[in-house]
PDB file of C-alpha atoms and ligand atoms in Angstrom:
ATOM      1  CA  MET A   1       0.077 -25.216  -5.339  1.00 40.00           C
ATOM      2  CA  THR A   2       1.881 -25.206  -1.900  1.00 46.00           C
ATOM      3  CA  TYR A   3       0.258 -23.060   0.705  1.00 49.00           C
ATOM      4  CA  LEU A   4       2.570 -21.283   3.082  1.00 50.00           C
ATOM      5  CA  ASP A   5       0.750 -21.207   6.330  1.00 50.00           C
ATOM      6  CA  PRO A   6       2.193 -18.136   8.122  1.00 46.00           C
ATOM      7  CA  LYS A   7       1.319 -19.802  11.579  1.00 45.00           C
ATOM      8  CA  THR A   8       3.497 -22.896  10.788  1.00 48.00           C
ATOM      9  CA  ILE A   9       6.156 -21.629   8.453  1.00 50.00           C
ATOM     10  CA  ASN A  10       8.750 -19.710  10.265  1.00 73.00           C
ATOM     11  CA  LYS A  11      11.927 -18.785   8.359  1.00 94.00           C
ATOM     12  CA  LEU A  12      11.307 -18.668   4.618  1.00 97.00           C
ATOM     13  CA  ASN A  13      14.087 -19.536   2.168  1.00 98.00           C
ATOM     14  CA  THR A  14      14.773 -18.315  -1.305  1.00 98.00           C
ATOM     15  CA  ARG A  15      13.179 -21.361  -2.997  1.00 97.00           C
ATOM     16  CA  GLN A  16      10.013 -20.547  -1.191  1.00 97.00           C
ATOM     17  CA  ILE A  17      10.195 -16.734  -1.754  1.00 98.00           C
ATOM     18  CA  ARG A  18      11.206 -17.148  -5.474  1.00 98.00           C
ATOM     19  CA  THR A  19       7.953 -18.847  -6.234  1.00 96.00           C
ATOM     20  CA  PHE A  20       5.658 -16.765  -3.954  1.00 97.00           C
ATOM     21  CA  LYS A  21       2.931 -15.339  -6.195  1.00 97.00           C
ATOM     22  CA  LYS A  22      -0.061 -13.739  -4.372  1.00 95.00           C
ATOM     23  CA  SER A  23      -2.507 -15.230  -6.853  1.00 90.00           C
ATOM     24  CA  ALA A  24      -1.412 -18.794  -5.908  1.00 92.00           C
ATOM     25  CA  HIS A  25      -0.981 -18.216  -2.131  1.00 90.00           C
ATOM     26  CA  ASN A  26      -4.002 -16.020  -1.574  1.00 91.00           C
ATOM     27  CA  ARG A  27      -2.128 -13.749   0.778  1.00 95.00           C
ATOM     28  CA  SER A  28       0.574 -11.118   0.334  1.00 97.00           C
ATOM     29  CA  LEU A  29       4.198 -11.586   1.301  1.00 98.00           C
ATOM     30  CA  GLN A  30       4.779  -9.003   4.064  1.00 98.00           C
ATOM     31  CA  MET A  31       8.079  -7.220   4.647  1.00 98.00           C
ATOM     32  CA  LEU A  32       8.852  -4.617   7.172  1.00 98.00           C
ATOM     33  CA  THR A  33      12.116  -2.623   7.728  1.00 99.00           C
ATOM     34  CA  CYS A  34      13.863  -2.906  11.048  1.00 99.00           C
ATOM     35  CA  TYR A  35      17.101  -1.193  12.341  1.00 98.00           C
ATOM     36  CA  ASP A  36      17.707  -2.362  15.941  1.00 98.00           C
ATOM     37  CA  TYR A  37      18.195  -5.432  18.128  1.00 98.00           C
ATOM     38  CA  GLN A  38      15.097  -5.206  20.319  1.00 98.00           C
ATOM     39  CA  SER A  39      12.623  -4.464  17.525  1.00 98.00           C
ATOM     40  CA  ALA A  40      14.202  -7.363  15.634  1.00 98.00           C
ATOM     41  CA  GLN A  41      13.588  -9.675  18.699  1.00 98.00           C
ATOM     42  CA  MET A  42      10.024  -8.559  18.667  1.00 98.00           C
ATOM     43  CA  LEU A  43       9.522  -9.051  14.912  1.00 98.00           C
ATOM     44  CA  ASN A  44      11.168 -12.505  15.264  1.00 98.00           C
ATOM     45  CA  GLU A  45       8.169 -13.512  17.325  1.00 97.00           C
ATOM     46  CA  THR A  46       5.618 -12.400  14.846  1.00 97.00           C
ATOM     47  CA  THR A  47       4.438 -14.135  11.647  1.00 96.00           C
ATOM     48  CA  LEU A  48       6.130 -11.451   9.424  1.00 98.00           C
ATOM     49  CA  ASP A  49       7.774 -13.010   6.339  1.00 98.00           C
ATOM     50  CA  LEU A  50      10.697 -10.816   5.603  1.00 98.00           C
ATOM     51  CA  ILE A  51      12.799  -8.247   7.452  1.00 98.00           C
ATOM     52  CA  LEU A  52      14.613  -5.446   5.531  1.00 99.00           C
ATOM     53  CA  ILE A  53      17.480  -3.441   6.999  1.00 99.00           C
ATOM     54  CA  GLY A  54      16.739  -0.571   4.601  1.00 98.00           C
ATOM     55  CA  ASP A  55      19.189   2.258   4.051  1.00 98.00           C
ATOM     56  CA  SER A  56      16.160   4.340   5.011  1.00 98.00           C
ATOM     57  CA  LEU A  57      17.865   4.032   8.442  1.00 98.00           C
ATOM     58  CA  GLY A  58      19.691   7.015   7.308  1.00 98.00           C
ATOM     59  CA  ASN A  59      16.479   9.067   7.333  1.00 98.00           C
ATOM     60  CA  VAL A  60      14.515   7.647  10.264  1.00 98.00           C
ATOM     61  CA  VAL A  61      17.294   6.619  12.624  1.00 98.00           C
ATOM     62  CA  LEU A  62      20.238   8.922  11.808  1.00 98.00           C
ATOM     63  CA  GLY A  63      18.359  11.923  10.692  1.00 98.00           C
ATOM     64  CA  TYR A  64      19.991  12.259   7.332  1.00 98.00           C
ATOM     65  CA  ASP A  65      18.091  14.224   4.497  1.00 97.00           C
ATOM     66  CA  TYR A  66      18.982  11.474   1.927  1.00 98.00           C
ATOM     67  CA  THR A  67      19.986   7.782   2.129  1.00 98.00           C
ATOM     68  CA  ILE A  68      23.017   8.828   0.078  1.00 98.00           C
ATOM     69  CA  GLU A  69      24.970   9.518   3.297  1.00 98.00           C
ATOM     70  CA  VAL A  70      24.701   5.862   4.517  1.00 98.00           C
ATOM     71  CA  SER A  71      27.927   3.892   4.348  1.00 98.00           C
ATOM     72  CA  THR A  72      28.785   0.225   4.129  1.00 98.00           C
ATOM     73  CA  GLU A  73      30.109   0.241   7.534  1.00 98.00           C
ATOM     74  CA  THR A  74      26.884   1.772   8.902  1.00 98.00           C
ATOM     75  CA  MET A  75      24.844  -0.954   7.078  1.00 99.00           C
ATOM     76  CA  ILE A  76      27.106  -3.631   8.613  1.00 98.00           C
ATOM     77  CA  LEU A  77      26.582  -2.247  12.125  1.00 98.00           C
ATOM     78  CA  PHE A  78      22.825  -2.050  11.989  1.00 98.00           C
ATOM     79  CA  SER A  79      22.447  -5.298  10.028  1.00 98.00           C
ATOM     80  CA  LYS A  80      24.472  -7.307  12.652  1.00 98.00           C
ATOM     81  CA  ALA A  81      22.199  -5.911  15.366  1.00 98.00           C
ATOM     82  CA  VAL A  82      18.933  -6.880  13.469  1.00 98.00           C
ATOM     83  CA  LYS A  83      20.115 -10.234  12.441  1.00 98.00           C
ATOM     84  CA  LYS A  84      21.238 -11.128  16.036  1.00 98.00           C
ATOM     85  CA  GLY A  85      17.665 -10.186  17.143  1.00 98.00           C
ATOM     86  CA  SER A  86      15.876 -12.088  14.457  1.00 98.00           C
ATOM     87  CA  PRO A  87      17.636 -15.485  13.796  1.00 97.00           C
ATOM     88  CA  ASP A  88      14.340 -17.106  12.616  1.00 97.00           C
ATOM     89  CA  LYS A  89      13.518 -14.562   9.876  1.00 98.00           C
ATOM     90  CA  PHE A  90      14.812 -14.202   6.379  1.00 98.00           C
ATOM     91  CA  VAL A  91      16.631 -10.907   6.649  1.00 98.00           C
ATOM     92  CA  ILE A  92      17.742  -8.704   3.785  1.00 99.00           C
ATOM     93  CA  ALA A  93      20.255  -5.856   4.010  1.00 99.00           C
ATOM     94  CA  ASP A  94      20.505  -2.854   1.681  1.00 99.00           C
ATOM     95  CA  LEU A  95      23.684  -2.190  -0.232  1.00 99.00           C
ATOM     96  CA  PRO A  96      24.100   1.609   0.213  1.00 98.00           C
ATOM     97  CA  PHE A  97      24.846   4.348  -2.243  1.00 98.00           C
ATOM     98  CA  GLY A  98      28.179   4.063  -3.986  1.00 98.00           C
ATOM     99  CA  SER A  99      28.979   0.606  -2.647  1.00 98.00           C
ATOM    100  CA  TYR A 100      28.290  -1.089  -5.916  1.00 98.00           C
ATOM    101  CA  ALA A 101      29.229   1.622  -8.406  1.00 98.00           C
ATOM    102  CA  SER A 102      31.759  -0.757 -10.016  1.00 97.00           C
ATOM    103  CA  MET A 103      32.062  -4.537 -10.227  1.00 97.00           C
ATOM    104  CA  GLU A 104      35.066  -4.531  -7.860  1.00 98.00           C
ATOM    105  CA  LEU A 105      33.395  -2.304  -5.312  1.00 98.00           C
ATOM    106  CA  GLY A 106      30.092  -4.227  -5.531  1.00 98.00           C
ATOM    107  CA  LEU A 107      31.731  -7.621  -4.960  1.00 98.00           C
ATOM    108  CA  ALA A 108      33.879  -6.496  -2.153  1.00 98.00           C
ATOM    109  CA  ASN A 109      31.210  -4.470  -0.312  1.00 98.00           C
ATOM    110  CA  SER A 110      28.595  -7.270  -0.866  1.00 98.00           C
ATOM    111  CA  ILE A 111      30.833 -10.035   0.454  1.00 98.00           C
ATOM    112  CA  LYS A 112      31.785  -7.750   3.454  1.00 98.00           C
ATOM    113  CA  LEU A 113      28.156  -6.925   4.217  1.00 98.00           C
ATOM    114  CA  PHE A 114      26.872 -10.486   3.700  1.00 98.00           C
ATOM    115  CA  GLN A 115      29.698 -12.221   5.656  1.00 98.00           C
ATOM    116  CA  GLN A 116      29.993  -9.768   8.618  1.00 98.00           C
ATOM    117  CA  SER A 117      26.265  -9.337   9.215  1.00 98.00           C
ATOM    118  CA  GLY A 118      25.073 -12.782   8.664  1.00 98.00           C
ATOM    119  CA  VAL A 119      21.909 -11.657   6.684  1.00 98.00           C
ATOM    120  CA  GLU A 120      20.336 -13.975   4.244  1.00 98.00           C
ATOM    121  CA  ALA A 121      20.269 -11.740   1.255  1.00 99.00           C
ATOM    122  CA  LEU A 122      21.160  -8.244  -0.056  1.00 99.00           C
ATOM    123  CA  LYS A 123      19.160  -5.676  -1.936  1.00 99.00           C
ATOM    124  CA  LEU A 124      20.373  -3.157  -4.452  1.00 98.00           C
ATOM    125  CA  GLU A 125      18.712  -0.343  -6.369  1.00 98.00           C
ATOM    126  CA  GLY A 126      18.558  -0.079 -10.131  1.00 98.00           C
ATOM    127  CA  ALA A 127      18.985  -2.251 -13.286  1.00 98.00           C
ATOM    128  CA  TYR A 128      21.710  -0.673 -15.340  1.00 97.00           C
ATOM    129  CA  ASP A 129      23.907  -3.066 -17.243  1.00 97.00           C
ATOM    130  CA  HIS A 130      26.720  -3.022 -14.680  1.00 97.00           C
ATOM    131  CA  GLU A 131      23.999  -3.809 -11.850  1.00 98.00           C
ATOM    132  CA  ILE A 132      22.637  -6.667 -13.854  1.00 98.00           C
ATOM    133  CA  ILE A 133      26.150  -8.176 -14.319  1.00 98.00           C
ATOM    134  CA  LEU A 134      26.798  -7.639 -10.723  1.00 98.00           C
ATOM    135  CA  ILE A 135      23.711  -9.383  -9.576  1.00 98.00           C
ATOM    136  CA  GLU A 136      24.603 -12.458 -11.846  1.00 98.00           C
ATOM    137  CA  ARG A 137      27.941 -12.455 -10.232  1.00 98.00           C
ATOM    138  CA  LEU A 138      26.650 -12.297  -6.713  1.00 98.00           C
ATOM    139  CA  THR A 139      24.027 -14.958  -7.159  1.00 98.00           C
ATOM    140  CA  GLN A 140      26.714 -17.230  -8.732  1.00 98.00           C
ATOM    141  CA  ILE A 141      28.864 -16.941  -5.570  1.00 98.00           C
ATOM    142  CA  GLY A 142      25.963 -17.597  -3.275  1.00 98.00           C
ATOM    143  CA  ILE A 143      24.506 -14.215  -2.257  1.00 98.00           C
ATOM    144  CA  PRO A 144      20.853 -13.889  -2.895  1.00 99.00           C
ATOM    145  CA  VAL A 145      19.833 -10.480  -4.359  1.00 99.00           C
ATOM    146  CA  MET A 146      16.576  -8.548  -4.144  1.00 99.00           C
ATOM    147  CA  GLY A 147      16.165  -6.073  -6.905  1.00 98.00           C
ATOM    148  CA  HIS A 148      14.608  -2.532  -6.365  1.00 98.00           C
ATOM    149  CA  ILE A 149      13.219  -0.273  -9.307  1.00 98.00           C
ATOM    150  CA  GLY A 150      10.851   2.628  -9.752  1.00 98.00           C
ATOM    151  CA  LEU A 151      11.634   5.336  -7.210  1.00 98.00           C
ATOM    152  CA  THR A 152      15.226   4.520  -6.119  1.00 98.00           C
ATOM    153  CA  PRO A 153      16.086   6.990  -3.343  1.00 98.00           C
ATOM    154  CA  GLN A 154      19.793   6.676  -3.719  1.00 98.00           C
ATOM    155  CA  SER A 155      19.355   8.273  -7.244  1.00 98.00           C
ATOM    156  CA  VAL A 156      16.813  10.963  -6.050  1.00 97.00           C
ATOM    157  CA  HIS A 157      18.899  13.798  -7.524  1.00 98.00           C
ATOM    158  CA  GLU A 158      19.383  11.984 -10.881  1.00 97.00           C
ATOM    159  CA  GLN A 159      15.748  11.093 -11.033  1.00 96.00           C
ATOM    160  CA  GLY A 160      14.711  14.593 -10.231  1.00 97.00           C
ATOM    161  CA  GLY A 161      12.840  14.092  -6.884  1.00 96.00           C
ATOM    162  CA  TYR A 162      10.303  11.707  -5.469  1.00 96.00           C
ATOM    163  CA  PHE A 163       7.442  10.805  -7.882  1.00 96.00           C
ATOM    164  CA  THR A 164       5.442   7.863  -9.206  1.00 97.00           C
ATOM    165  CA  HIS A 165       7.249   6.170 -12.072  1.00 98.00           C
ATOM    166  CA  GLY A 166       5.762   4.349 -15.218  1.00 97.00           C
ATOM    167  CA  LYS A 167       3.223   6.949 -16.030  1.00 97.00           C
ATOM    168  CA  ASP A 168       4.197   7.404 -19.701  1.00 97.00           C
ATOM    169  CA  GLU A 169       4.894   4.735 -22.350  1.00 98.00           C
ATOM    170  CA  LYS A 170       8.651   5.270 -22.487  1.00 97.00           C
ATOM    171  CA  SER A 171       8.957   4.870 -18.658  1.00 97.00           C
ATOM    172  CA  LYS A 172       6.525   1.834 -18.681  1.00 98.00           C
ATOM    173  CA  THR A 173       8.512   0.060 -21.259  1.00 98.00           C
ATOM    174  CA  LYS A 174      11.867   0.824 -19.441  1.00 98.00           C
ATOM    175  CA  LEU A 175      10.537  -0.512 -16.139  1.00 98.00           C
ATOM    176  CA  LEU A 176       9.033  -3.724 -17.507  1.00 98.00           C
ATOM    177  CA  LYS A 177      12.331  -4.407 -19.271  1.00 98.00           C
ATOM    178  CA  GLU A 178      14.279  -3.676 -16.033  1.00 98.00           C
ATOM    179  CA  ALA A 179      12.033  -6.104 -14.154  1.00 98.00           C
ATOM    180  CA  GLN A 180      12.528  -8.769 -16.549  1.00 98.00           C
ATOM    181  CA  ALA A 181      16.336  -8.240 -16.708  1.00 98.00           C
ATOM    182  CA  LEU A 182      16.448  -8.464 -12.874  1.00 98.00           C
ATOM    183  CA  GLU A 183      14.557 -11.695 -12.885  1.00 98.00           C
ATOM    184  CA  ALA A 184      16.825 -13.101 -15.619  1.00 98.00           C
ATOM    185  CA  ALA A 185      19.895 -11.902 -13.741  1.00 98.00           C
ATOM    186  CA  GLY A 186      18.826 -14.167 -10.772  1.00 98.00           C
ATOM    187  CA  CYS A 187      17.054 -11.900  -8.368  1.00 98.00           C
ATOM    188  CA  PHE A 188      14.625 -13.896  -6.004  1.00 98.00           C
ATOM    189  CA  ALA A 189      12.272 -10.799  -5.628  1.00 98.00           C
ATOM    190  CA  ILE A 190      11.831  -7.247  -6.755  1.00 98.00           C
ATOM    191  CA  VAL A 191      10.740  -4.204  -4.832  1.00 99.00           C
ATOM    192  CA  LEU A 192       8.667  -1.864  -6.893  1.00 98.00           C
ATOM    193  CA  GLU A 193       8.720   1.632  -5.149  1.00 98.00           C
ATOM    194  CA  PHE A 194       6.293   4.225  -6.357  1.00 98.00           C
ATOM    195  CA  VAL A 195       5.308   2.451  -9.616  1.00 98.00           C
ATOM    196  CA  GLU A 196       2.179   3.292 -11.329  1.00 98.00           C
ATOM    197  CA  GLU A 197      -0.434   0.819 -10.107  1.00 98.00           C
ATOM    198  CA  SER A 198      -1.573  -0.722 -13.410  1.00 98.00           C
ATOM    199  CA  LEU A 199       2.151  -1.214 -14.448  1.00 98.00           C
ATOM    200  CA  ALA A 200       2.963  -2.736 -11.068  1.00 98.00           C
ATOM    201  CA  LYS A 201       0.176  -5.240 -11.880  1.00 98.00           C
ATOM    202  CA  LEU A 202       1.518  -5.872 -15.308  1.00 98.00           C
ATOM    203  CA  ILE A 203       5.002  -6.493 -14.110  1.00 98.00           C
ATOM    204  CA  THR A 204       3.643  -8.751 -11.336  1.00 98.00           C
ATOM    205  CA  GLU A 205       1.734 -10.867 -13.904  1.00 98.00           C
ATOM    206  CA  LYS A 206       4.734 -10.963 -16.332  1.00 98.00           C
ATOM    207  CA  LEU A 207       7.360 -12.115 -13.648  1.00 98.00           C
ATOM    208  CA  THR A 208       7.574 -15.601 -12.057  1.00 98.00           C
ATOM    209  CA  ILE A 209       9.361 -14.086  -8.937  1.00 98.00           C
ATOM    210  CA  PRO A 210       7.446 -11.971  -6.492  1.00 98.00           C
ATOM    211  CA  THR A 211       7.069  -8.230  -6.748  1.00 98.00           C
ATOM    212  CA  ILE A 212       7.032  -6.446  -3.421  1.00 98.00           C
ATOM    213  CA  GLY A 213       5.433  -3.023  -3.623  1.00 98.00           C
ATOM    214  CA  ILE A 214       5.660   0.246  -1.680  1.00 98.00           C
ATOM    215  CA  GLY A 215       3.404   3.036  -2.858  1.00 98.00           C
ATOM    216  CA  SER A 216       2.668   0.915  -5.913  1.00 98.00           C
ATOM    217  CA  GLY A 217      -0.984  -0.209  -5.205  1.00 98.00           C
ATOM    218  CA  ILE A 218      -2.481  -3.411  -4.187  1.00 97.00           C
ATOM    219  CA  HIS A 219      -1.649  -5.818  -7.085  1.00 98.00           C
ATOM    220  CA  THR A 220       1.990  -6.797  -6.089  1.00 98.00           C
ATOM    221  CA  ASP A 221       2.801 -10.090  -4.601  1.00 98.00           C
ATOM    222  CA  GLY A 222       3.898  -8.483  -1.412  1.00 98.00           C
ATOM    223  CA  GLN A 223       4.009  -5.162   0.516  1.00 98.00           C
ATOM    224  CA  VAL A 224       6.900  -3.421   2.286  1.00 98.00           C
ATOM    225  CA  LEU A 225       6.682  -0.550   4.811  1.00 98.00           C
ATOM    226  CA  VAL A 226       9.107   1.335   6.831  1.00 98.00           C
ATOM    227  CA  ILE A 227       8.279   0.159  10.328  1.00 98.00           C
ATOM    228  CA  ASN A 228       8.608   3.736  11.664  1.00 98.00           C
ATOM    229  CA  ASP A 229       5.882   4.872   9.191  1.00 98.00           C
ATOM    230  CA  LEU A 230       3.592   1.904  10.206  1.00 98.00           C
ATOM    231  CA  LEU A 231       3.979   2.684  13.891  1.00 98.00           C
ATOM    232  CA  HIS A 232       4.176   6.439  13.438  1.00 98.00           C
ATOM    233  CA  LEU A 233       7.302   6.668  15.394  1.00 98.00           C
ATOM    234  CA  GLY A 234       8.448   9.911  13.924  1.00 98.00           C
ATOM    235  CA  LYS A 235       7.333  13.480  14.465  1.00 98.00           C
ATOM    236  CA  LYS A 236       6.170  13.930  10.930  1.00 96.00           C
ATOM    237  CA  ASP A 237       3.181  12.239   9.408  1.00 97.00           C
ATOM    238  CA  PRO A 238       4.007   9.091   7.308  1.00 97.00           C
ATOM    239  CA  PRO A 239       3.681   9.123   3.505  1.00 96.00           C
ATOM    240  CA  LYS A 240       0.008   9.032   2.319  1.00 94.00           C
ATOM    241  CA  PHE A 241       0.098   5.364   1.028  1.00 94.00           C
ATOM    242  CA  CYS A 242       0.855   4.184   4.681  1.00 97.00           C
ATOM    243  CA  LYS A 243      -1.989   3.885   7.073  1.00 96.00           C
ATOM    244  CA  PRO A 244      -0.275   3.930  10.467  1.00 98.00           C
ATOM    245  CA  ILE A 245      -1.589   1.444  13.073  1.00 98.00           C
ATOM    246  CA  ALA A 246      -0.709   3.675  15.965  1.00 98.00           C
ATOM    247  CA  ASN A 247       0.897   6.963  16.793  1.00 98.00           C
ATOM    248  CA  LEU A 248       3.768   5.895  18.878  1.00 98.00           C
ATOM    249  CA  TYR A 249       5.350   9.315  18.727  1.00 98.00           C
ATOM    250  CA  GLN A 250       2.482  10.811  20.575  1.00 98.00           C
ATOM    251  CA  THR A 251       1.976   7.840  22.921  1.00 98.00           C
ATOM    252  CA  LYS A 252       5.631   7.803  23.944  1.00 98.00           C
ATOM    253  CA  LYS A 253       5.672  11.432  24.434  1.00 98.00           C
ATOM    254  CA  GLN A 254       2.569  11.394  26.584  1.00 98.00           C
ATOM    255  CA  LEU A 255       3.984   8.565  28.653  1.00 98.00           C
ATOM    256  CA  ILE A 256       7.239  10.513  29.300  1.00 98.00           C
ATOM    257  CA  GLU A 257       5.138  13.760  30.179  1.00 98.00           C
ATOM    258  CA  ASP A 258       3.149  11.562  32.604  1.00 98.00           C
ATOM    259  CA  TYR A 259       6.300  10.204  34.184  1.00 98.00           C
ATOM    260  CA  LEU A 260       7.758  13.592  34.593  1.00 98.00           C
ATOM    261  CA  LYS A 261       4.781  14.972  36.474  1.00 97.00           C
TER     262      LYS A 261
HETATM  263  O1  LIG B 301      15.420   1.552   2.469  1.00 54.81           O
HETATM  264  C1  LIG B 301      14.387   1.034   2.546  1.00 54.81           C
HETATM  265  O2  LIG B 301      13.563   1.151   3.659  1.00 54.81           O
HETATM  266  C2  LIG B 301      13.724   0.513   1.308  1.00 54.81           C
HETATM  267  C3  LIG B 301      12.233   0.271   1.339  1.00 54.81           C
HETATM  268  C4  LIG B 301      11.457   1.377   1.387  1.00 54.81           C
HETATM  269  C5  LIG B 301      11.888  -0.676   0.143  1.00 54.81           C
HETATM  270  O3  LIG B 301      14.412   0.310   0.381  1.00 54.81           O
END
């Protein structure tokens, strides 16, 4: 067992992440989203393991109702800024909606986003056959891929809203198969979003690569949160599973009010 000491290990690589199981390391892999240069500089100085430029930037930065509106060009712009601010972190960027709808689109957009932003890996949602084939291809050409199953916000309309996945037998079997297919395709880690807790545990036990949960309970190898939720940067309360460590919306508002007096 190799112990990754967060105080001494700075930038992780895919060999280290691929084999990171919470049971062996006695701690969780921690990932936060980030969307701007200055926050990336700050996170670069922390012991955080992984940074994700999530397409959730559509919701929290651009005010869109759905991540569906986010384009590849937008992801490139924000990813470049974050990667510039956090050279010492393993940074992952989301492939946005529609950008991997076919093999040709997926290859072209992945190469563009990976090459122009300088991030270390890409993440994509889903595990349909064409996505599995694309992941195999991307890993073969040197682009590490993080998978993402369960609630996949780019498919919110197709899935029928935001809810916990894996509650019934059919959906449990499907999700377990998807997770195994993603691992076999070459993913170095998988995000489990809103996956029923006991299923998230089972998937975590079955896979050799780490699972990173959000709203999926405590048993995954890692946890990911939207930084805006963790710091309560927005006007609305964060989702229930996130316990904010501050209310920076109120704090900043009060500071501005004090300044204006
Ligand atoms: O876009 C995002 O922020 C994400 C995380 C919630 C996993 O995909």
